C-alpha positions in Angstrom: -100.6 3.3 -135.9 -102.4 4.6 -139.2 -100.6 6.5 -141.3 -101.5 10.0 -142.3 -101.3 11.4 -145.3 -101.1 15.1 -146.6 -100.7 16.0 -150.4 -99.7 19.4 -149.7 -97.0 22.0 -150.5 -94.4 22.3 -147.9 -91.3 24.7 -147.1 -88.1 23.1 -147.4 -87.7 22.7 -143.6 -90.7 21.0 -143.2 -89.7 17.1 -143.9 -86.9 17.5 -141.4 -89.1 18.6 -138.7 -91.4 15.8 -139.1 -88.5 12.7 -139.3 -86.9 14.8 -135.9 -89.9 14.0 -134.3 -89.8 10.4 -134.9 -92.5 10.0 -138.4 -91.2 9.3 -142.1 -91.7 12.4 -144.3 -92.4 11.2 -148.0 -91.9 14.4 -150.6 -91.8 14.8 -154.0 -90.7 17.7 -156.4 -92.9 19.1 -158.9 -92.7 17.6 -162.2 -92.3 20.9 -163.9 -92.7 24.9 -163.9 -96.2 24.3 -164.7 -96.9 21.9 -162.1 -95.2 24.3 -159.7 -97.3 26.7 -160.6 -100.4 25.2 -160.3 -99.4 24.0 -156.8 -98.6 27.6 -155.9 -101.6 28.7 -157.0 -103.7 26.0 -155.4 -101.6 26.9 -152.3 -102.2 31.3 -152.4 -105.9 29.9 -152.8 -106.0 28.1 -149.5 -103.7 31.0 -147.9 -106.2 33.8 -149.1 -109.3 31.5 -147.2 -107.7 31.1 -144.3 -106.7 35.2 -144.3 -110.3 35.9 -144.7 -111.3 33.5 -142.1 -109.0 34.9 -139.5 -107.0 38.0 -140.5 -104.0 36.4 -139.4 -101.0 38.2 -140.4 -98.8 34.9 -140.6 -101.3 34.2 -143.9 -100.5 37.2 -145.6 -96.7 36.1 -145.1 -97.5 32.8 -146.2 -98.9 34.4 -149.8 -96.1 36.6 -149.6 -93.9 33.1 -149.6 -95.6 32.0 -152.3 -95.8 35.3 -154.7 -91.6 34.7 -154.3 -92.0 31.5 -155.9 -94.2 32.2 -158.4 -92.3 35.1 -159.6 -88.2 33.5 -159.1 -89.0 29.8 -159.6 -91.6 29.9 -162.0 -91.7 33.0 -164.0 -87.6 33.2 -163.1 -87.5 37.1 -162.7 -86.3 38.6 -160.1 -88.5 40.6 -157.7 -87.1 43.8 -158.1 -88.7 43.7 -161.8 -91.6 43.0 -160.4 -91.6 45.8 -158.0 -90.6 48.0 -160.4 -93.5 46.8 -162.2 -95.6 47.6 -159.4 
């Protein structure tokens, strides 16, 4: 069997789901906030394509997942400043 590979971000769930259904999920942390954020960012990219591809609302909740991160783990401010911002 060839192994796949997929360098990409992944919710926290994810590598369970894979190893329940039988395959070895290999993850790794970001180095740092700035490597987190440039993840993220790559990441909202892909999720803004795939919007704009096919208005599917699970996209816009995907960059909604990922404007939380940005703004808790890598800015570390909670979103009610950043509504209140808004």
């Amino acid at each position: 069997m060839m192994e796949k590979i997929h360098d990409k971000l992944v919710r926290d769930k994810i590598p369970r789901i894979i190893e329940d259904d039988g395959k070895k999920a290999i993850v790794s942390a970001a180095k740092d906030k700035i490597h987190l954020r440039e993840v993220l960012l790559t990441k909202m990219f892909e999720e803004v394509k795939e919007y704009k591809e096919a208005f599917d609302l699970e996209e816009i909740a995907d960059m909604l997942e990922i404007r939380y991160a940005l703004v808790e783990d890598v800015e570390g401010v909670s979103m009610c400043k950043i509504e209140g911002m808004r």
